[in-house]
Short mmCIF file of C-alpha atoms in Angstrom, two decimals:
data_model
loop_
_atom_site.label_atom_id
_atom_site.label_comp_id
_atom_site.label_asym_id
_atom_site.label_seq_id
_atom_site.Cartn_x
_atom_site.Cartn_y
_atom_site.Cartn_z
CA MET A 299 -44.24 19.38 -111.91
CA PRO A 300 -46.45 17.78 -109.21
CA ALA A 301 -47.91 14.48 -109.91
CA ALA A 302 -51.51 14.29 -111.12
CA LYS A 303 -52.74 13.08 -107.77
CA ASP A 304 -51.27 16.10 -105.89
CA GLU A 305 -53.00 19.30 -105.40
CA VAL A 306 -51.55 22.82 -105.45
CA LEU A 307 -52.85 25.54 -103.21
CA GLU A 308 -52.06 29.24 -103.59
CA VAL A 309 -51.57 30.21 -99.95
CA ALA A 310 -50.05 33.63 -98.71
CA GLY A 311 -48.57 34.15 -102.13
CA ARG A 312 -46.88 30.79 -102.33
CA ALA A 313 -47.70 27.49 -104.12
CA VAL A 314 -47.97 24.72 -101.53
CA THR A 315 -48.28 21.16 -102.89
CA ILE A 316 -50.63 18.77 -100.99
CA SER A 317 -49.58 15.25 -101.67
CA HIS A 318 -52.22 12.39 -101.43
CA PRO A 319 -54.94 15.02 -100.70
CA ASP A 320 -57.74 12.30 -100.73
CA LYS A 321 -56.01 10.24 -98.05
CA VAL A 322 -58.39 9.66 -95.25
CA PHE A 323 -56.97 10.96 -91.94
CA PHE A 324 -60.11 10.48 -89.71
CA PRO A 325 -61.91 7.29 -90.67
CA ARG A 326 -64.98 7.90 -88.57
CA SER A 327 -65.78 11.22 -90.07
CA GLY A 328 -64.16 10.67 -93.52
CA HIS A 329 -62.08 13.86 -93.27
CA THR A 330 -59.09 13.67 -95.67
CA LYS A 331 -55.72 15.29 -95.51
CA LEU A 332 -56.90 18.05 -97.80
CA ASP A 333 -59.88 18.70 -95.51
CA LEU A 334 -57.25 19.15 -92.52
CA VAL A 335 -55.22 21.47 -94.62
CA ARG A 336 -58.30 23.56 -95.53
CA TYR A 337 -59.37 23.54 -91.88
CA TYR A 338 -56.15 25.06 -90.80
CA LEU A 339 -56.33 27.67 -93.49
CA ALA A 340 -59.89 28.59 -92.32
CA VAL A 341 -58.59 29.29 -88.77
CA ALA A 342 -55.11 30.33 -89.73
CA GLU A 343 -55.36 33.80 -87.96
CA GLY A 344 -55.87 31.99 -84.70
CA ALA A 345 -53.57 29.15 -85.24
CA LEU A 346 -50.78 31.45 -86.16
CA ARG A 347 -51.34 33.52 -83.02
CA GLY A 348 -50.50 30.27 -81.17
CA VAL A 349 -47.52 29.08 -83.06
CA GLY A 350 -46.32 32.17 -84.89
CA GLY A 351 -42.68 32.75 -84.53
CA ARG A 352 -42.06 29.77 -82.35
CA PRO A 353 -39.93 26.72 -82.96
CA MET A 354 -42.01 23.62 -83.30
CA ALA A 355 -41.56 19.91 -82.75
CA LEU A 356 -43.37 17.93 -85.63
CA LYS A 357 -45.57 15.05 -84.49
CA ARG A 358 -46.28 13.28 -87.66
CA PHE A 359 -49.20 10.96 -88.48
CA VAL A 360 -48.35 9.87 -92.06
CA ASN A 361 -51.17 7.24 -91.90
CA GLY A 362 -53.77 9.42 -90.32
CA ALA A 363 -55.12 9.79 -86.76
CA GLU A 364 -55.49 6.00 -86.21
CA GLY A 365 -51.88 5.25 -87.35
CA GLU A 366 -48.69 5.28 -85.49
CA ALA A 367 -47.23 8.77 -84.88
CA PHE A 368 -43.53 9.69 -84.51
CA PHE A 369 -41.83 12.93 -83.37
CA GLN A 370 -39.37 14.76 -85.48
CA LYS A 371 -37.41 17.38 -83.84
CA ARG A 372 -35.20 18.11 -86.85
CA ALA A 373 -36.63 19.97 -89.87
CA PRO A 374 -36.65 17.76 -93.07
CA THR A 375 -33.61 18.33 -95.07
CA SER A 376 -35.84 18.54 -98.17
CA ARG A 377 -37.82 21.60 -97.74
CA PRO A 378 -38.55 24.96 -99.65
CA GLU A 379 -36.31 27.76 -99.15
CA TRP A 380 -39.03 29.79 -97.56
CA ILE A 381 -39.39 27.35 -94.58
CA GLU A 382 -37.56 29.04 -91.59
CA THR A 383 -35.72 27.18 -88.94
CA VAL A 384 -33.89 27.81 -85.75
CA GLU A 385 -31.33 25.80 -83.76
CA LEU A 386 -32.44 24.58 -80.25
CA SER A 387 -30.49 22.82 -77.61
CA PHE A 388 -32.19 20.21 -75.36
CA PRO A 389 -31.48 19.13 -71.79
CA SER A 390 -29.49 16.06 -73.14
CA GLY A 391 -26.88 18.53 -74.71
CA ARG A 392 -27.98 17.83 -78.27
CA THR A 393 -29.16 20.29 -80.79
CA ALA A 394 -31.60 20.37 -83.69
CA GLU A 395 -32.90 22.69 -86.37
CA GLU A 396 -36.64 23.07 -85.72
CA ILE A 397 -39.20 24.64 -87.96
CA VAL A 398 -40.53 28.23 -87.24
CA VAL A 399 -43.94 28.98 -88.76
CA ARG A 400 -44.97 32.62 -89.38
CA ASP A 401 -47.50 32.48 -92.25
CA ALA A 402 -50.32 30.36 -93.67
CA ALA A 403 -48.15 28.80 -96.33
CA GLN A 404 -45.70 27.52 -93.80
CA LEU A 405 -48.61 26.17 -91.81
CA ALA A 406 -50.10 24.31 -94.75
CA TRP A 407 -46.78 23.01 -95.60
CA ILE A 408 -46.19 21.31 -92.24
CA ILE A 409 -49.71 19.91 -92.12
CA ASN A 410 -48.98 18.22 -95.50
CA LEU A 411 -46.20 16.34 -93.61
CA GLY A 412 -48.84 14.64 -91.58
CA CYS A 413 -48.91 16.91 -88.62
CA ILE A 414 -52.48 16.88 -87.24
CA ASP A 415 -51.70 18.96 -84.09
CA LEU A 416 -49.35 21.80 -83.57
CA ASN A 417 -46.68 21.41 -80.85
CA PRO A 418 -44.72 24.87 -80.39
CA HIS A 419 -42.27 25.67 -77.65
CA PRO A 420 -43.13 28.44 -75.27
CA VAL A 421 -40.41 30.71 -76.68
CA ARG A 422 -40.01 32.87 -79.76
CA ALA A 423 -37.18 32.24 -82.25
CA SER A 424 -35.69 35.50 -81.37
CA ASP A 425 -35.14 34.66 -77.85
CA LEU A 426 -34.91 30.83 -77.10
CA ASP A 427 -33.85 31.14 -73.47
CA HIS A 428 -36.65 33.28 -71.94
CA PRO A 429 -40.22 31.90 -72.45
CA ASP A 430 -42.90 34.53 -73.15
CA GLU A 431 -45.76 32.06 -72.21
CA LEU A 432 -46.82 30.54 -68.83
CA ARG A 433 -48.71 27.35 -69.61
CA VAL A 434 -51.21 25.91 -67.13
CA ASP A 435 -52.18 22.25 -68.09
CA LEU A 436 -55.33 20.99 -66.27
CA ASP A 437 -54.97 17.20 -66.48
CA PRO A 438 -57.67 15.28 -64.68
CA VAL A 439 -57.13 11.78 -63.11
CA PRO A 440 -59.46 8.96 -64.58
CA GLY A 441 -63.07 9.32 -63.35
CA VAL A 442 -62.90 13.08 -62.90
CA SER A 443 -65.96 14.87 -64.56
CA TRP A 444 -65.66 17.62 -67.11
CA ALA A 445 -67.60 19.88 -64.73
CA GLN A 446 -64.87 19.49 -62.18
CA ILE A 447 -62.15 20.41 -64.78
CA ARG A 448 -64.29 23.59 -65.53
CA ASP A 449 -64.48 24.52 -61.83
CA VAL A 450 -60.72 24.11 -61.34
CA ALA A 451 -60.09 26.40 -64.51
CA MET A 452 -62.29 29.05 -62.83
CA VAL A 453 -60.28 28.79 -59.55
CA THR A 454 -56.99 29.03 -61.64
CA ARG A 455 -58.42 32.20 -63.37
CA ASP A 456 -58.88 33.79 -60.03
CA VAL A 457 -55.36 32.83 -58.74
CA LEU A 458 -53.84 34.31 -61.90
CA LYS A 459 -55.76 37.42 -61.56
CA ASP A 460 -54.79 37.86 -57.84
CA PHE A 461 -51.13 37.60 -59.05
CA GLY A 462 -51.31 40.00 -61.73
CA LEU A 463 -51.78 37.63 -64.80
CA VAL A 464 -54.45 37.40 -67.37
CA GLY A 465 -55.36 33.78 -68.30
CA TRP A 466 -56.71 32.70 -71.57
CA PRO A 467 -58.49 29.43 -71.55
CA LYS A 468 -58.98 26.74 -74.22
CA THR A 469 -60.01 23.12 -74.34
CA SER A 470 -57.05 20.72 -74.62
CA GLY A 471 -58.86 18.84 -77.29
CA SER A 472 -58.29 15.78 -75.29
CA ARG A 473 -59.46 15.28 -71.54
CA GLY A 474 -58.48 18.61 -70.00
CA MET A 475 -58.22 22.28 -70.31
CA HIS A 476 -55.17 24.72 -70.89
CA ILE A 477 -54.83 28.30 -69.66
CA TYR A 478 -51.98 30.39 -71.26
CA CYS A 479 -50.55 33.59 -69.98
CA ARG A 480 -48.35 35.88 -72.00
CA ILE A 481 -45.38 37.04 -69.84
CA GLU A 482 -42.45 39.25 -70.21
CA PRO A 483 -39.58 37.39 -71.80
CA ARG A 484 -37.00 38.00 -69.02
CA TRP A 485 -37.17 34.78 -66.79
CA THR A 486 -35.55 31.53 -67.60
CA PHE A 487 -37.19 28.23 -67.95
CA PRO A 488 -36.47 27.09 -64.33
CA GLU A 489 -37.94 30.33 -63.01
CA VAL A 490 -41.04 30.05 -65.17
CA ARG A 491 -41.45 26.40 -63.90
CA ARG A 492 -40.85 27.73 -60.35
CA ALA A 493 -43.71 30.10 -60.86
CA ALA A 494 -45.87 27.30 -62.24
CA VAL A 495 -45.17 25.15 -59.15
CA ALA A 496 -46.30 28.02 -56.93
CA LEU A 497 -49.35 28.50 -58.94
CA ALA A 498 -50.29 24.78 -58.65
CA ARG A 499 -49.82 24.80 -54.94
CA GLU A 500 -51.80 27.88 -54.51
CA VAL A 501 -54.77 26.54 -56.58
CA GLU A 502 -54.57 23.27 -54.49
CA ARG A 503 -54.66 25.30 -51.26
CA ARG A 504 -57.81 27.03 -52.49
CA ALA A 505 -59.55 24.04 -53.81
CA PRO A 506 -57.96 20.99 -52.18
CA GLN A 507 -60.93 18.69 -52.81
CA ILE A 508 -60.80 19.08 -56.63
CA ALA A 509 -57.22 20.17 -57.49
CA THR A 510 -53.78 18.72 -56.75
CA SER A 511 -50.08 19.66 -57.34
CA ARG A 512 -48.85 16.14 -56.69
CA TRP A 513 -46.53 14.87 -59.40
CA TRP A 514 -46.72 11.03 -58.85
CA LYS A 515 -49.87 9.62 -60.37
CA GLU A 516 -50.58 7.24 -57.51
CA GLU A 517 -50.79 10.30 -55.20
CA ARG A 518 -53.10 12.51 -57.30
CA HIS A 519 -56.69 13.15 -57.01
CA GLY A 520 -59.01 15.47 -58.92
CA VAL A 521 -57.41 17.67 -61.49
CA PHE A 522 -53.53 17.88 -61.64
CA LEU A 523 -51.94 21.25 -62.56
CA ASP A 524 -49.01 19.96 -64.53
CA TYR A 525 -46.32 22.58 -63.83
CA ASN A 526 -43.70 20.43 -65.71
CA GLN A 527 -45.10 21.54 -69.03
CA ASN A 528 -43.08 24.67 -68.41
CA ALA A 529 -39.84 22.76 -68.26
CA LYS A 530 -37.54 23.31 -71.26
CA ASP A 531 -38.10 20.92 -74.21
CA ARG A 532 -41.81 20.38 -73.24
CA THR A 533 -44.49 21.27 -75.95
CA VAL A 534 -48.18 21.60 -75.57
CA ALA A 535 -50.90 21.29 -78.34
CA SER A 536 -51.53 24.92 -79.41
CA ALA A 537 -54.74 26.85 -80.06
CA TYR A 538 -56.78 25.44 -82.90
CA SER A 539 -54.82 22.13 -83.00
CA VAL A 540 -56.88 19.25 -84.28
CA ARG A 541 -56.19 16.27 -81.97
CA PRO A 542 -55.63 12.73 -83.36
CA LEU A 543 -58.88 11.39 -81.80
CA ALA A 544 -61.64 9.79 -83.65
CA ASP A 545 -63.97 12.67 -83.66
CA ALA A 546 -61.20 15.13 -84.77
CA ARG A 547 -61.67 17.27 -81.59
CA VAL A 548 -59.99 20.78 -81.61
CA SER A 549 -58.16 22.58 -78.77
CA THR A 550 -60.45 25.55 -78.89
CA PRO A 551 -59.84 29.07 -77.23
CA LEU A 552 -62.82 30.07 -75.17
CA MET A 553 -64.02 33.33 -73.45
CA TRP A 554 -64.29 32.99 -69.75
CA ASP A 555 -68.06 33.35 -69.66
CA GLU A 556 -68.17 30.08 -71.93
CA VAL A 557 -66.06 28.03 -69.49
CA PRO A 558 -68.73 27.14 -66.87
CA THR A 559 -71.02 25.53 -69.48
CA CYS A 560 -68.75 24.41 -72.46
CA GLU A 561 -68.46 20.90 -73.62
CA ALA A 562 -65.27 19.66 -75.06
CA GLU A 563 -66.89 17.49 -77.70
CA ALA A 564 -68.74 20.35 -79.21
CA PHE A 565 -65.31 21.72 -80.78
CA THR A 566 -64.32 19.58 -83.82
CA LEU A 567 -62.72 19.94 -87.15
CA ALA A 568 -66.25 20.19 -88.54
CA THR A 569 -67.60 22.85 -86.23
CA VAL A 570 -64.77 25.16 -85.32
CA PRO A 571 -64.51 26.93 -88.70
CA ARG A 572 -67.97 28.14 -88.61
CA ARG A 573 -67.49 29.30 -84.92
CA PHE A 574 -64.32 31.06 -85.96
CA ALA A 575 -66.11 32.78 -88.78
CA ASP A 576 -69.03 33.84 -86.61
CA LEU A 577 -67.28 34.72 -83.35
CA GLY A 578 -63.62 35.33 -84.30
CA ASP A 579 -60.87 34.31 -82.14
CA PRO A 580 -61.49 34.64 -78.30
CA SER A 581 -57.77 34.67 -77.84
CA LYS A 582 -57.23 37.69 -80.06
CA GLY A 583 -55.95 39.94 -77.36
CA ILE A 584 -53.49 37.55 -75.73
CA ASP A 585 -50.35 39.14 -77.18
CA GLU A 586 -51.19 42.49 -75.68
CA ALA A 587 -51.85 41.15 -72.25
CA VAL A 588 -48.34 40.68 -71.15
CA GLY A 589 -47.77 40.19 -67.46
CA SER A 590 -45.08 39.78 -64.83
CA LEU A 591 -44.07 36.60 -62.85
CA GLU A 592 -42.75 38.55 -59.91
CA ALA A 593 -45.71 38.02 -57.59
CA LEU A 594 -45.71 34.23 -58.31
CA LEU A 595 -42.02 34.01 -57.69
CA GLU A 596 -42.49 35.79 -54.45
CA LEU A 597 -45.02 33.43 -53.52
CA SER A 598 -42.57 30.53 -54.40
CA ALA A 599 -40.03 32.19 -52.02
CA GLN A 600 -42.69 32.10 -49.31
CA HIS A 601 -43.43 28.40 -49.95
CA GLU A 602 -39.59 27.71 -49.84
CA ALA A 603 -39.27 29.60 -46.41
CA ALA A 604 -42.18 27.56 -45.16
CA GLY A 605 -40.33 24.27 -45.97
CA PHE A 606 -41.77 23.46 -49.32
CA GLY A 607 -38.97 22.23 -51.67
CA ASP A 608 -38.79 21.97 -55.31
CA ALA A 609 -41.34 19.53 -56.96
CA PRO A 610 -40.06 16.51 -59.05
CA TRP A 611 -38.89 17.15 -62.60
CA PRO A 612 -39.38 14.96 -65.53
CA PRO A 613 -36.98 11.92 -65.44
CA HIS A 614 -34.67 13.00 -68.46
CA PHE A 615 -33.75 16.27 -66.86
CA ALA A 616 -30.50 16.81 -64.88
CA LYS A 617 -30.83 16.95 -61.11
CA GLN A 618 -31.98 20.38 -59.91
CA THR A 619 -31.10 22.25 -56.82
CA GLY A 620 -33.59 21.64 -54.14
CA GLU A 621 -35.43 18.81 -55.95
CA PRO A 622 -36.44 15.66 -54.04
CA SER A 623 -33.79 12.82 -54.42
CA ARG A 624 -34.03 10.56 -57.44
CA VAL A 625 -31.34 8.21 -55.98
CA GLN A 626 -32.42 4.76 -55.01
CA LEU A 627 -32.48 4.83 -51.20
CA SER A 628 -29.88 1.95 -50.92
CA ARG A 629 -27.39 3.85 -53.00
CA ARG A 630 -27.53 7.06 -51.04
CA LYS A 631 -24.72 8.02 -48.68
CA ARG A 632 -25.49 6.60 -45.14
CA GLU A 633 -25.54 10.10 -43.65
CA ASP A 634 -28.21 11.24 -46.26
CA ARG A 635 -30.57 8.41 -45.70
CA PRO A 636 -33.68 9.30 -43.69
CA ALA A 637 -33.94 7.60 -40.19
CA THR A 638 -37.17 5.89 -41.06
CA PRO A 639 -37.47 5.38 -44.84
CA LYS A 640 -40.94 5.66 -46.23
CA GLY A 641 -42.42 3.16 -48.62
CA ALA A 642 -40.79 0.62 -50.73
CA VAL A 643 -39.57 0.13 -54.38
CA PRO A 644 -42.34 -2.11 -55.88
CA PRO A 645 -40.89 -5.43 -57.33
CA PRO A 646 -40.50 -5.60 -61.13
CA ALA A 647 -42.56 -7.93 -63.26
CA PRO A 648 -40.87 -11.27 -63.92
CA GLY A 649 -38.04 -10.89 -66.56
CA LYS A 650 -37.91 -7.06 -66.07
CA THR A 651 -35.32 -5.07 -64.22
CA VAL A 652 -37.42 -2.19 -62.96
CA GLY A 653 -40.98 -2.14 -61.62
CA PRO A 654 -43.96 0.22 -61.66
CA THR A 655 -41.99 3.13 -60.26
CA GLY A 656 -38.55 2.53 -61.58
CA ARG A 657 -36.14 2.89 -58.57
CA ARG A 658 -38.35 5.26 -56.58
CA ARG A 659 -39.94 4.36 -53.35
CA THR A 660 -43.71 4.72 -52.89
CA THR A 661 -46.13 3.97 -50.01
CA MET A 662 -48.84 2.92 -52.60
CA PRO A 663 -49.18 -0.72 -53.49
CA LEU A 664 -48.71 -0.60 -57.21
CA ILE A 665 -48.37 -3.32 -59.78
CA GLU A 666 -47.68 -3.00 -63.49
CA ILE A 667 -49.90 -4.53 -66.04
CA ALA A 668 -48.62 -3.48 -69.52
CA ARG A 669 -45.94 -1.68 -71.55
CA ALA A 670 -47.34 -1.41 -75.10
CA ALA A 671 -46.58 0.38 -78.39
CA SER A 672 -50.16 1.79 -78.34
CA GLU A 673 -52.77 2.60 -75.74
CA THR A 674 -55.17 0.24 -77.54
CA GLU A 675 -52.68 -2.75 -77.00
CA ALA A 676 -52.19 -1.71 -73.59
CA ARG A 677 -55.80 -1.52 -72.71
CA ALA A 678 -56.46 -4.89 -74.27
CA GLY A 679 -53.83 -6.29 -71.84
CA LEU A 680 -55.72 -4.57 -68.97
CA GLN A 681 -58.94 -6.29 -70.00
CA ARG A 682 -57.14 -9.62 -69.89
CA TRP A 683 -55.87 -9.01 -66.45
CA ARG A 684 -59.28 -7.84 -65.37
CA ALA A 685 -60.97 -11.05 -66.59
CA ARG A 686 -58.59 -13.03 -64.34
CA HIS A 687 -59.00 -10.70 -61.34
CA ALA A 688 -62.74 -9.78 -61.39
CA GLU A 689 -62.85 -9.91 -57.68
CA VAL A 690 -60.01 -7.34 -57.43
CA TRP A 691 -61.52 -5.22 -60.11
CA SER A 692 -64.63 -4.60 -58.14
CA HIS A 693 -62.64 -2.72 -55.42
CA LEU A 694 -60.85 -0.41 -57.86
CA ALA A 695 -61.74 3.36 -58.43
CA PRO A 696 -61.24 4.91 -61.92
CA SER A 697 -58.26 6.85 -60.46
CA ASP A 698 -56.59 3.58 -59.46
CA ILE A 699 -56.00 2.83 -63.16
CA LEU A 700 -52.83 4.66 -64.05
CA VAL A 701 -52.31 5.07 -67.79
CA ASP A 702 -49.01 6.87 -68.73
CA SER A 703 -47.86 7.98 -72.04
CA MET A 704 -44.18 7.46 -72.04
CA ARG A 705 -41.44 8.85 -74.45
CA GLY A 706 -39.53 6.43 -76.66
CA ARG A 707 -37.09 7.21 -79.35
CA ASN A 708 -39.22 8.89 -81.86
CA THR A 709 -42.73 7.88 -80.62
CA THR A 710 -44.63 7.56 -77.32
CA TRP A 711 -45.61 4.25 -75.67
CA THR A 712 -48.10 3.44 -73.04
CA ARG A 713 -47.69 1.95 -69.60
CA ILE A 714 -50.56 0.77 -67.41
CA ARG A 715 -50.18 0.42 -63.67
CA ILE A 716 -52.77 -0.47 -60.86
CA ASN A 717 -52.95 1.15 -57.46
CA LEU A 718 -54.26 -1.58 -55.04
CA ARG A 719 -54.78 0.88 -52.29
CA ASN A 720 -58.64 0.14 -52.18
CA VAL A 721 -58.10 -3.69 -52.31
CA PRO A 722 -58.00 -5.42 -48.93
CA GLU A 723 -54.42 -6.36 -48.26
CA PRO A 724 -55.04 -10.19 -48.16
CA GLU A 725 -56.82 -9.96 -51.66
CA ARG A 726 -54.09 -8.01 -53.35
CA PRO A 727 -52.62 -10.08 -56.28
CA PRO A 728 -48.75 -10.16 -56.67
CA GLN A 729 -46.91 -8.66 -59.55
CA GLU A 730 -47.29 -10.87 -62.62
CA ALA A 731 -45.62 -11.16 -65.97
CA LEU A 732 -46.76 -8.13 -68.09
CA GLU A 733 -49.59 -8.69 -70.18
CA VAL A 734 -48.01 -6.69 -73.06
CA ASP A 735 -44.22 -6.41 -72.95
CA TYR A 736 -42.80 -3.63 -75.33
CA ASP A 737 -39.27 -2.02 -75.22
CA PRO A 738 -39.15 0.94 -77.38
CA TRP A 739 -35.32 0.92 -77.00
CA ALA A 740 -34.80 -2.68 -77.99
CA GLY A 741 -32.14 -2.94 -80.72
CA TYR A 742 -31.36 0.73 -80.61
CA GLN A 743 -27.54 1.56 -80.97
CA GLY A 744 -27.41 5.27 -81.04
CA PRO A 745 -27.30 7.93 -78.17
CA ASP A 746 -29.66 7.26 -75.25
CA ARG A 747 -32.10 9.61 -73.86
CA SER A 748 -29.28 11.32 -71.78
CA GLY A 749 -27.29 11.86 -74.86
CA GLN A 750 -24.68 9.16 -73.97
CA LEU A 751 -23.21 7.52 -77.10
CA GLU A 752 -22.31 4.38 -75.36
CA ARG A 753 -25.25 2.31 -74.18
CA PRO A 754 -25.36 -1.28 -72.82
CA LYS A 755 -27.32 -3.47 -75.20
CA ARG A 756 -30.68 -4.71 -74.10
CA LYS A 757 -31.92 -8.15 -74.48
CA ARG A 758 -35.06 -8.44 -76.55
CA THR A 759 -37.79 -10.20 -74.50
CA SER A 760 -40.81 -11.87 -76.12
CA PRO A 761 -44.14 -10.47 -75.28
CA SER A 762 -46.07 -12.53 -72.71
CA GLY A 763 -49.84 -12.91 -72.91
CA ALA A 764 -50.12 -10.93 -76.08
#
């Protein structure tokens, strides 16, 4: 029997127990866990269109949107017999049983675990090797207006149409927009990503002032088309996902005629159920609009023939054929070194072994400010640095503040760097000790991110200036 404080909902013919239903998940609006569950049930048809039949990584906020989140790839061992799972393999070589949601009862069950947003893979459980979804993630650099994001979305729609694909737009629920395309499940993850790289470069060619395909943040401008969201093991918040923001914003599907005038803040946990009831789901036809990647892959072949190689992959992936080198210049074979190396490896902060770009060379003058468990802590460190360097701050543009969400063991952490390109060289401050110094791997004795069981122990360093 459930405890008195629990609430049992009848959903899709099953009894789903909601524990701690009155727990506040969004302090600003007062929305509780039960409110979150009822929201997802109100939009279940659309939410299931985004996640149905797909393995899902669980991002759990057991203490609500303002609490610390952790990722759980493996399905809980204690679960009802009607919760489906499928075994996935990851780039590290490890495997995990992940949950597959197919109905509203399963959806309510995972929300009860503290999952605020939904993070499915772009494959179906029936075929884990061939994505059926091309994902376009429009990620603006700091300072880019929402209007510019909408403009890039419209250019992307036209490019997709010219290459035989139908794009389905939605707000990301955060700072950007997403455009999804259903595709035939006959291409591998590397092939789908290759098509995404070609798409990003074509959008950049058509709108070079507002769009970019550059991977390294210090080289970006405008809106970045994040092709690496199509790499294996990457997940994106799906349609109707509530995001863990103070205003409980929702990743909301749109009709294309809404895109030029939509405002992201209009779509929240409080407003989307009424919109869904009145308008239905704008992405209702997505599963019938299945397209081919052949034209984009042909464009990719043309790019390669013209001298464009592969674009950088995320750091935890194995080295790919044609990818730019990740090896430190000094460690390359002499015959492989360029005659005139470009850029330099920025020095690390005192007490650290790697700097703002790891071992990668860059032509940009970068310094690192903070490595923190949360963005709030990192930004507090940035403000302390700003107070000491007010004369430098006046030269910086919003795009010069590089805020990165980094992967740790089970949670993300935040890194902040500053690009000093707009600061006169004599006035550029040196790399100082980090304002916040957090190591998510300190004390960890298990497999590392590459799957190696043996890992050298790290020395714990005390935070400086925190």
